Amino acid sequence: MRLMTHIRGSSDGGFEVRIVVPRDCRSRIGKVNLTRRLGRVSKSDANRLAVPVIGKFRAMIEAVRSGDPVPDYQLALSTLVPTSRGVEAVTHRVVGQSRPSVKLMDLYDGYARERQPSPATMKRWRPVIASLISHLGHDDANLITADDIIGWKEALARDGIAGRTIREVYLAAIKVVLGWSVENRKIAVNPATDVTVRVPKTVRLRERGFSVIEARTILKASLERGFSRISEEHARARRWIPWICAYSGARVGEIGQLRGCDFSKVDGVWALRITPEAGSTKSGTARWVPIHDHLLEQGILEMVTRVGIGPLFFDPSRARGGSDGNPHAKKVGERLAKWVRELGVNDPHVQPNHSWRHLFKTIARRAGIDPAARDAIQGHAPRTVGEEYGDWPVDVLAKAISAFPRFHT
């Protein structure tokens, strides 16, 4: 079967309608081409689905040539809604019908109430929504077009925002919020769906984990006494957090928020509990991590006993911060990173805190520790649906930790 005129293949493997706007109409319509994707459908369905789309596009062009008010392009598309077989016309709506204003920030608030994203996500995404509103000069989600999203994306790039950040923060946020809005029939289409940013592949000039020399430098420095002009809590952070991260592969932020009450004996094994109750975890799930024998020998439990049940590495009465998870623990991590750089571990291609996670994984592989066990210890997502079943008993994880070799300074 042959395709009708104005139908062509689209980049997603389906079909789309594309009509070139005559030159004398472009200034009023504001576009060179009028396009609408039909989805991944058969040729016969593409021909059927294209009829109302082509009709609406031709009506716009004829309205311009006859001097009539130009039907709104985005509204024309809003009368064509996605279905399992492509797009279909909604017969009870017509081009030129008035639409109520739908405030973009209200959509974000509705999404946040229902989905309840993490505090960190909410703190990061609200300014993103505000950025788009500022760029558009209005707050009506019904008026946003794909061209608007592209223009915003390009403006962000001109402002010096990295392509990866635009893709993974700005576009990701607006796609999710508008996607939720379509699902809940707040708006008809998501204009951000097909907008993306192509980011060059990151060039890696070295391994992501600390080298043996870098790890020893940090661990040896942590054992020094008499840290001057820093608080008692931060001195404890320097002393213990690098060692805990080295033997657990945990995130520095997760360890920075530990409390004395998070240490306990479980199944006969001393372990620490990383839990959202203390601040935040990336997965939002608590986990027990067995404590390596070398940490026990160094006196970590005695330190916990002296401090008590509260935070180990910051004083909440003195620390300052916002509402992003545990801002006190975040500040602890920032100070540790600065200290690591001052020790001479200053290669810009290695992260001063996160590299413990990479090093743990490397050493665990070399030690032959079960991949699923090391993922459970580090809080990484299960590799398969099957691995999501059941739990990881602490005594089982303790066997994996016991196989992890000691660091020597």
Short mmCIF file of C-alpha atoms in Angstrom, two decimals:
data_model
loop_
_atom_site.label_atom_id
_atom_site.label_comp_id
_atom_site.label_asym_id
_atom_site.label_seq_id
_atom_site.Cartn_x
_atom_site.Cartn_y
_atom_site.Cartn_z
CA MET A 1 0.00 0.00 0.00
CA ARG A 2 1.24 3.46 -0.89
CA LEU A 3 1.31 6.25 1.67
CA MET A 4 -0.73 9.38 1.13
CA THR A 5 0.99 12.63 0.20
CA HIS A 6 2.43 14.45 3.26
CA ILE A 7 3.11 11.20 5.15
CA ARG A 8 6.69 10.13 5.69
CA GLY A 9 8.77 7.95 8.03
CA SER A 10 9.68 9.45 11.41
CA SER A 11 12.87 9.10 13.46
CA ASP A 12 11.18 6.75 15.96
CA GLY A 13 10.48 4.15 13.26
CA GLY A 14 6.88 5.18 12.71
CA PHE A 15 5.16 7.72 10.50
CA GLU A 16 4.43 11.43 10.66
CA VAL A 17 2.50 14.07 8.74
CA ARG A 18 4.61 16.89 7.36
CA ILE A 19 3.27 19.82 5.36
CA VAL A 20 5.54 22.61 4.17
CA VAL A 21 4.02 25.99 5.00
CA PRO A 22 3.86 28.27 1.93
CA ARG A 23 6.29 31.20 2.16
CA ASP A 24 3.49 33.77 2.21
CA CYS A 25 1.95 32.13 5.28
CA ARG A 26 5.04 31.48 7.40
CA SER A 27 5.18 34.81 9.19
CA ARG A 28 1.63 34.44 10.55
CA ILE A 29 1.80 30.73 11.32
CA GLY A 30 5.30 31.06 12.73
CA LYS A 31 6.56 27.80 11.27
CA VAL A 32 8.24 26.51 8.12
CA ASN A 33 6.77 23.03 8.49
CA LEU A 34 3.70 21.66 10.25
CA THR A 35 4.39 18.17 11.63
CA ARG A 36 2.59 15.58 13.73
CA ARG A 37 3.80 12.09 14.61
CA LEU A 38 1.33 9.27 14.01
CA GLY A 39 3.17 6.56 15.93
CA ARG A 40 4.46 3.13 14.96
CA VAL A 41 1.51 1.94 12.93
CA SER A 42 0.87 0.16 9.65
CA LYS A 43 0.71 2.07 6.37
CA SER A 44 -3.06 1.67 6.21
CA ASP A 45 -3.46 3.04 9.74
CA ALA A 46 -1.06 5.86 8.96
CA ASN A 47 -3.22 6.84 5.98
CA ARG A 48 -6.35 6.74 8.13
CA LEU A 49 -4.86 8.67 11.04
CA ALA A 50 -3.33 11.30 8.79
CA VAL A 51 -6.66 12.48 7.34
CA PRO A 52 -7.79 14.71 10.27
CA VAL A 53 -4.23 15.97 10.81
CA ILE A 54 -3.83 17.03 7.20
CA GLY A 55 -7.28 18.59 7.31
CA LYS A 56 -6.39 20.74 10.31
CA PHE A 57 -3.07 21.82 8.84
CA ARG A 58 -4.71 22.79 5.56
CA ALA A 59 -7.38 24.71 7.46
CA MET A 60 -4.67 26.75 9.16
CA ILE A 61 -3.07 27.61 5.84
CA GLU A 62 -6.40 28.52 4.25
CA ALA A 63 -7.32 30.70 7.26
CA VAL A 64 -4.13 32.69 6.74
CA ARG A 65 -4.75 33.16 3.03
CA SER A 66 -8.36 34.23 3.56
CA GLY A 67 -7.43 36.69 6.28
CA ASP A 68 -9.35 34.85 8.99
CA PRO A 69 -7.95 34.44 12.54
CA VAL A 70 -5.26 31.80 12.50
CA PRO A 71 -6.26 28.66 14.43
CA ASP A 72 -3.80 27.92 17.22
CA TYR A 73 -1.28 25.28 16.13
CA GLN A 74 -0.87 23.70 19.54
CA LEU A 75 -4.64 23.63 20.09
CA ALA A 76 -5.06 21.93 16.75
CA LEU A 77 -2.73 19.21 17.92
CA SER A 78 -4.45 18.97 21.30
CA THR A 79 -7.58 17.75 19.53
CA LEU A 80 -5.55 14.75 18.38
CA VAL A 81 -4.83 12.48 21.33
CA PRO A 82 -2.50 9.44 21.52
CA THR A 83 -4.09 5.99 21.41
CA SER A 84 -2.70 2.46 21.25
CA ARG A 85 -2.82 2.74 17.47
CA GLY A 86 -1.41 6.19 16.97
CA VAL A 87 -3.40 9.44 17.21
CA GLU A 88 -7.12 9.90 16.87
CA ALA A 89 -9.26 13.01 16.41
CA VAL A 90 -11.45 14.10 19.32
CA THR A 91 -14.64 15.06 17.57
CA HIS A 92 -16.18 17.11 20.39
CA ARG A 93 -13.38 19.71 20.24
CA VAL A 94 -12.70 22.05 17.34
CA VAL A 95 -9.86 24.32 16.31
CA GLY A 96 -10.31 27.79 17.81
CA GLN A 97 -12.17 26.47 20.92
CA SER A 98 -11.03 28.43 24.05
CA ARG A 99 -8.90 26.60 26.66
CA PRO A 100 -8.64 27.23 30.38
CA SER A 101 -5.22 28.24 31.59
CA VAL A 102 -3.31 25.45 33.35
CA LYS A 103 -0.50 26.81 35.48
CA LEU A 104 2.76 24.92 35.09
CA MET A 105 3.73 25.34 38.74
CA ASP A 106 0.33 23.97 39.78
CA LEU A 107 1.05 20.88 37.71
CA TYR A 108 4.39 20.49 39.46
CA ASP A 109 2.71 20.79 42.86
CA GLY A 110 0.12 18.19 41.86
CA TYR A 111 2.83 15.83 40.69
CA ALA A 112 4.77 16.32 43.95
CA ARG A 113 1.69 15.66 46.11
CA GLU A 114 0.90 12.41 44.35
CA ARG A 115 4.33 10.97 43.60
CA GLN A 116 6.08 12.37 46.71
CA PRO A 117 9.60 12.57 45.28
CA SER A 118 12.57 12.85 47.62
CA PRO A 119 13.29 16.22 49.27
CA ALA A 120 16.41 16.50 47.12
CA THR A 121 14.37 16.05 43.93
CA MET A 122 11.78 18.60 45.01
CA LYS A 123 14.46 21.12 45.91
CA ARG A 124 16.21 20.60 42.55
CA TRP A 125 13.12 20.51 40.31
CA ARG A 126 11.17 23.52 41.53
CA PRO A 127 13.84 25.97 40.23
CA VAL A 128 13.80 24.03 36.94
CA ILE A 129 10.08 24.69 36.53
CA ALA A 130 10.64 28.32 37.48
CA SER A 131 13.41 28.54 34.87
CA LEU A 132 11.07 27.39 32.10
CA ILE A 133 8.36 29.83 33.22
CA SER A 134 10.89 32.67 33.20
CA HIS A 135 12.05 31.72 29.71
CA LEU A 136 8.51 31.50 28.34
CA GLY A 137 7.25 34.67 29.97
CA HIS A 138 4.03 32.89 31.00
CA ASP A 139 2.85 30.00 33.20
CA ASP A 140 0.25 28.35 30.95
CA ALA A 141 1.16 24.72 30.24
CA ASN A 142 -1.42 24.58 27.44
CA LEU A 143 0.54 27.14 25.45
CA ILE A 144 3.90 25.33 25.60
CA THR A 145 5.11 23.87 22.31
CA ALA A 146 8.01 21.62 21.41
CA ASP A 147 9.69 24.67 19.87
CA ASP A 148 9.42 26.41 23.24
CA ILE A 149 11.17 23.51 24.95
CA ILE A 150 13.89 23.51 22.30
CA GLY A 151 14.35 27.26 22.69
CA TRP A 152 14.64 26.85 26.45
CA LYS A 153 17.17 24.06 26.02
CA GLU A 154 19.28 26.23 23.73
CA ALA A 155 19.05 29.19 26.12
CA LEU A 156 20.30 27.02 28.98
CA ALA A 157 23.26 25.94 26.87
CA ARG A 158 24.07 29.57 26.04
CA ASP A 159 24.06 30.29 29.77
CA GLY A 160 26.86 27.77 30.19
CA ILE A 161 24.87 24.90 31.70
CA ALA A 162 26.43 21.56 30.79
CA GLY A 163 24.62 19.40 28.26
CA ARG A 164 24.42 16.47 30.65
CA THR A 165 22.80 18.68 33.29
CA ILE A 166 20.30 20.01 30.76
CA ARG A 167 19.39 16.47 29.74
CA GLU A 168 19.39 14.76 33.14
CA VAL A 169 17.99 17.56 35.29
CA TYR A 170 16.14 20.24 33.29
CA LEU A 171 14.61 18.15 30.50
CA ALA A 172 14.13 15.14 32.76
CA ALA A 173 12.14 17.21 35.25
CA ILE A 174 9.84 18.85 32.71
CA LYS A 175 9.26 15.57 30.86
CA VAL A 176 8.21 13.80 34.03
CA VAL A 177 5.95 16.59 35.26
CA LEU A 178 4.24 17.10 31.90
CA GLY A 179 4.02 13.33 31.42
CA TRP A 180 2.20 13.06 34.74
CA SER A 181 -0.06 15.92 33.63
CA VAL A 182 -1.03 14.07 30.44
CA GLU A 183 -1.68 10.85 32.38
CA ASN A 184 -4.01 12.77 34.68
CA ARG A 185 -5.73 14.65 31.83
CA LYS A 186 -4.55 18.05 32.97
CA ILE A 187 -3.16 18.76 29.49
CA ALA A 188 -3.55 16.97 26.17
CA VAL A 189 0.05 16.55 24.97
CA ASN A 190 3.56 16.54 26.39
CA PRO A 191 5.57 18.93 24.18
CA ALA A 192 8.87 17.82 25.74
CA THR A 193 8.54 14.15 24.79
CA ASP A 194 10.86 14.13 21.79
CA VAL A 195 13.27 16.86 22.90
CA THR A 196 16.70 15.70 24.00
CA VAL A 197 20.34 16.75 24.23
CA ARG A 198 23.12 14.71 22.71
CA VAL A 199 26.07 14.69 25.09
CA PRO A 200 29.55 13.65 23.97
CA LYS A 201 30.76 10.46 25.60
CA THR A 202 32.86 11.19 28.67
CA VAL A 203 36.57 10.69 28.10
CA ARG A 204 38.15 8.79 31.00
CA LEU A 205 41.88 9.24 31.43
CA ARG A 206 42.24 6.98 34.49
CA GLU A 207 40.37 4.55 36.74
CA ARG A 208 37.49 6.03 38.77
CA GLY A 209 38.54 4.51 42.08
CA PHE A 210 41.43 5.68 44.23
CA SER A 211 44.81 4.18 43.47
CA VAL A 212 46.51 2.21 46.25
CA ILE A 213 48.78 5.20 46.95
CA GLU A 214 45.85 7.65 47.09
CA ALA A 215 43.87 5.39 49.44
CA ARG A 216 46.86 4.94 51.74
CA THR A 217 47.49 8.68 51.78
CA ILE A 218 43.97 9.39 53.00
CA LEU A 219 43.78 6.51 55.48
CA LYS A 220 47.20 7.30 56.97
CA ALA A 221 46.28 10.97 57.38
CA SER A 222 43.04 9.99 59.11
CA LEU A 223 45.04 8.31 61.89
CA GLU A 224 46.95 11.47 62.76
CA ARG A 225 46.10 13.10 66.06
CA GLY A 226 45.65 16.71 66.99
CA PHE A 227 43.59 18.11 64.10
CA SER A 228 43.70 21.79 64.89
CA ARG A 229 41.01 24.44 64.53
CA ILE A 230 38.23 22.03 63.63
CA SER A 231 35.31 20.80 65.72
CA GLU A 232 35.36 17.54 67.62
CA GLU A 233 32.68 16.18 65.28
CA HIS A 234 34.63 17.00 62.16
CA ALA A 235 37.78 15.51 63.66
CA ARG A 236 35.80 12.28 64.15
CA ALA A 237 34.62 12.51 60.55
CA ARG A 238 38.19 12.71 59.29
CA ARG A 239 39.22 9.85 61.53
CA TRP A 240 36.43 7.38 60.78
CA ILE A 241 34.50 8.14 57.59
CA PRO A 242 37.33 7.26 55.14
CA TRP A 243 37.83 3.92 56.88
CA ILE A 244 34.12 3.11 57.00
CA CYS A 245 33.76 3.97 53.30
CA ALA A 246 36.85 1.93 52.45
CA TYR A 247 35.37 -1.17 54.11
CA SER A 248 31.75 -0.71 53.00
CA GLY A 249 31.78 1.10 49.65
CA ALA A 250 29.01 3.31 51.05
CA ARG A 251 28.38 6.86 49.93
CA VAL A 252 30.07 9.49 52.07
CA GLY A 253 26.70 11.20 52.60
CA GLU A 254 25.24 7.96 53.96
CA ILE A 255 28.08 7.58 56.45
CA GLY A 256 28.15 11.28 57.35
CA GLN A 257 24.59 11.03 58.67
CA LEU A 258 25.19 7.96 60.86
CA ARG A 259 23.97 8.06 64.46
CA GLY A 260 25.06 6.02 67.42
CA CYS A 261 21.70 4.27 67.40
CA ASP A 262 22.45 2.97 63.90
CA PHE A 263 25.04 0.51 65.29
CA SER A 264 23.77 -2.82 66.58
CA LYS A 265 24.47 -6.53 66.79
CA VAL A 266 22.31 -8.43 64.31
CA ASP A 267 22.37 -12.22 63.98
CA GLY A 268 25.49 -12.21 66.13
CA VAL A 269 27.24 -9.72 63.82
CA TRP A 270 28.09 -6.09 64.55
CA ALA A 271 26.61 -3.97 61.79
CA LEU A 272 25.68 -0.40 60.96
CA ARG A 273 22.31 0.57 59.51
CA ILE A 274 22.11 3.01 56.63
CA THR A 275 18.55 4.32 56.76
CA PRO A 276 16.44 7.18 55.35
CA GLU A 277 15.46 7.92 58.95
CA ALA A 278 18.90 9.47 59.42
CA GLY A 279 18.62 11.70 56.35
CA SER A 280 18.44 10.18 52.90
CA THR A 281 19.53 7.21 50.83
CA LYS A 282 19.57 7.15 47.05
CA SER A 283 17.22 4.17 46.86
CA GLY A 284 15.04 5.29 49.77
CA THR A 285 15.63 1.86 51.36
CA ALA A 286 17.39 0.99 54.61
CA ARG A 287 20.13 -1.64 54.65
CA TRP A 288 22.43 -3.29 57.18
CA VAL A 289 26.17 -3.32 56.47
CA PRO A 290 28.40 -5.66 58.51
CA ILE A 291 31.35 -3.91 60.18
CA HIS A 292 34.75 -5.14 59.03
CA ASP A 293 36.93 -6.71 61.75
CA HIS A 294 39.63 -4.13 61.16
CA LEU A 295 37.22 -1.34 62.13
CA LEU A 296 36.26 -3.23 65.29
CA GLU A 297 39.92 -3.62 66.20
CA GLN A 298 40.46 0.11 65.70
CA GLY A 299 37.80 0.83 68.33
CA ILE A 300 34.84 2.06 66.30
CA LEU A 301 32.33 0.70 68.83
CA GLU A 302 34.10 2.45 71.68
CA MET A 303 33.85 5.70 69.75
CA VAL A 304 30.13 5.16 69.22
CA THR A 305 29.63 4.45 72.92
CA ARG A 306 31.40 7.68 73.90
CA VAL A 307 29.33 9.81 71.53
CA GLY A 308 25.94 8.26 72.31
CA ILE A 309 22.85 7.60 70.24
CA GLY A 310 22.85 10.88 68.28
CA PRO A 311 24.75 12.00 65.15
CA LEU A 312 28.39 10.95 65.19
CA PHE A 313 29.94 13.40 62.75
CA PHE A 314 28.11 16.71 63.22
CA ASP A 315 26.41 18.71 65.91
CA PRO A 316 22.83 19.41 64.73
CA SER A 317 22.56 22.33 67.12
CA ARG A 318 25.43 24.12 65.36
CA ALA A 319 25.22 22.87 61.79
CA ARG A 320 23.32 24.86 59.21
CA GLY A 321 21.57 23.84 56.03
CA GLY A 322 18.35 23.64 54.06
CA SER A 323 15.82 20.84 53.65
CA ASP A 324 17.74 18.70 51.16
CA GLY A 325 17.79 15.27 52.84
CA ASN A 326 20.36 15.76 55.63
CA PRO A 327 22.14 19.06 54.91
CA HIS A 328 24.45 18.56 57.89
CA ALA A 329 25.78 15.30 56.44
CA LYS A 330 26.18 17.01 53.07
CA LYS A 331 28.35 19.67 54.69
CA VAL A 332 30.42 16.94 56.35
CA GLY A 333 31.06 15.44 52.91
CA GLU A 334 32.04 18.79 51.42
CA ARG A 335 34.57 19.40 54.20
CA LEU A 336 36.03 15.93 53.81
CA ALA A 337 36.41 16.42 50.06
CA LYS A 338 38.27 19.68 50.65
CA TRP A 339 40.55 17.98 53.17
CA VAL A 340 41.32 15.11 50.77
CA ARG A 341 42.33 17.61 48.11
CA GLU A 342 44.60 19.35 50.62
CA LEU A 343 46.32 16.02 51.28
CA GLY A 344 47.49 16.00 47.66
CA VAL A 345 44.85 13.65 46.27
CA ASN A 346 43.98 16.31 43.74
CA ASP A 347 43.72 14.55 40.38
CA PRO A 348 40.70 16.29 38.75
CA HIS A 349 39.70 12.97 37.18
CA VAL A 350 39.06 11.29 40.54
CA GLN A 351 36.29 12.24 42.96
CA PRO A 352 37.56 12.85 46.52
CA ASN A 353 34.60 11.09 48.17
CA HIS A 354 32.81 8.90 45.64
CA SER A 355 35.97 7.10 44.57
CA TRP A 356 35.75 4.89 47.67
CA ARG A 357 32.74 3.21 46.09
CA HIS A 358 34.66 2.40 42.92
CA LEU A 359 37.69 1.16 44.86
CA PHE A 360 35.52 -1.08 47.05
CA LYS A 361 33.97 -2.67 43.97
CA THR A 362 37.39 -3.24 42.38
CA ILE A 363 38.84 -4.90 45.48
CA ALA A 364 35.67 -6.96 46.04
CA ARG A 365 35.93 -8.31 42.50
CA ARG A 366 39.56 -9.21 43.02
CA ALA A 367 38.64 -10.96 46.28
CA GLY A 368 36.00 -13.03 44.48
CA ILE A 369 33.08 -11.67 46.51
CA ASP A 370 29.69 -12.64 45.07
CA PRO A 371 28.46 -9.81 42.76
CA ALA A 372 24.97 -9.80 44.26
CA ALA A 373 26.41 -9.61 47.80
CA ARG A 374 28.68 -6.67 47.01
CA ASP A 375 25.75 -4.87 45.36
CA ALA A 376 23.63 -5.46 48.46
CA ILE A 377 26.39 -4.11 50.70
CA GLN A 378 26.75 -0.96 48.59
CA GLY A 379 23.04 -0.42 48.08
CA HIS A 380 23.12 -0.94 44.33
CA ALA A 381 19.96 -2.07 42.56
CA PRO A 382 19.53 -5.84 41.95
CA ARG A 383 20.68 -6.92 38.52
CA THR A 384 17.59 -9.03 37.74
CA VAL A 385 13.97 -9.29 38.85
CA GLY A 386 14.83 -12.62 40.44
CA GLU A 387 17.48 -11.03 42.64
CA GLU A 388 14.85 -8.65 44.03
CA TYR A 389 13.20 -11.58 45.84
CA GLY A 390 14.19 -12.41 49.40
CA ASP A 391 16.48 -10.53 51.75
CA TRP A 392 20.19 -10.43 52.48
CA PRO A 393 20.74 -11.67 56.06
CA VAL A 394 23.48 -9.81 57.89
CA ASP A 395 25.37 -13.00 58.71
CA VAL A 396 25.51 -13.85 55.00
CA LEU A 397 26.83 -10.39 54.11
CA ALA A 398 29.34 -10.71 56.97
CA LYS A 399 30.95 -13.63 55.17
CA ALA A 400 31.44 -11.40 52.13
CA ILE A 401 32.91 -8.59 54.25
CA SER A 402 35.28 -11.05 55.95
CA ALA A 403 36.69 -11.90 52.52
CA PHE A 404 37.49 -8.22 51.89
CA PRO A 405 41.25 -7.69 52.49
CA ARG A 406 42.63 -5.20 54.99
CA PHE A 407 44.06 -1.83 54.08
CA HIS A 408 47.61 -1.22 55.27
CA THR A 409 49.01 2.24 55.87
#
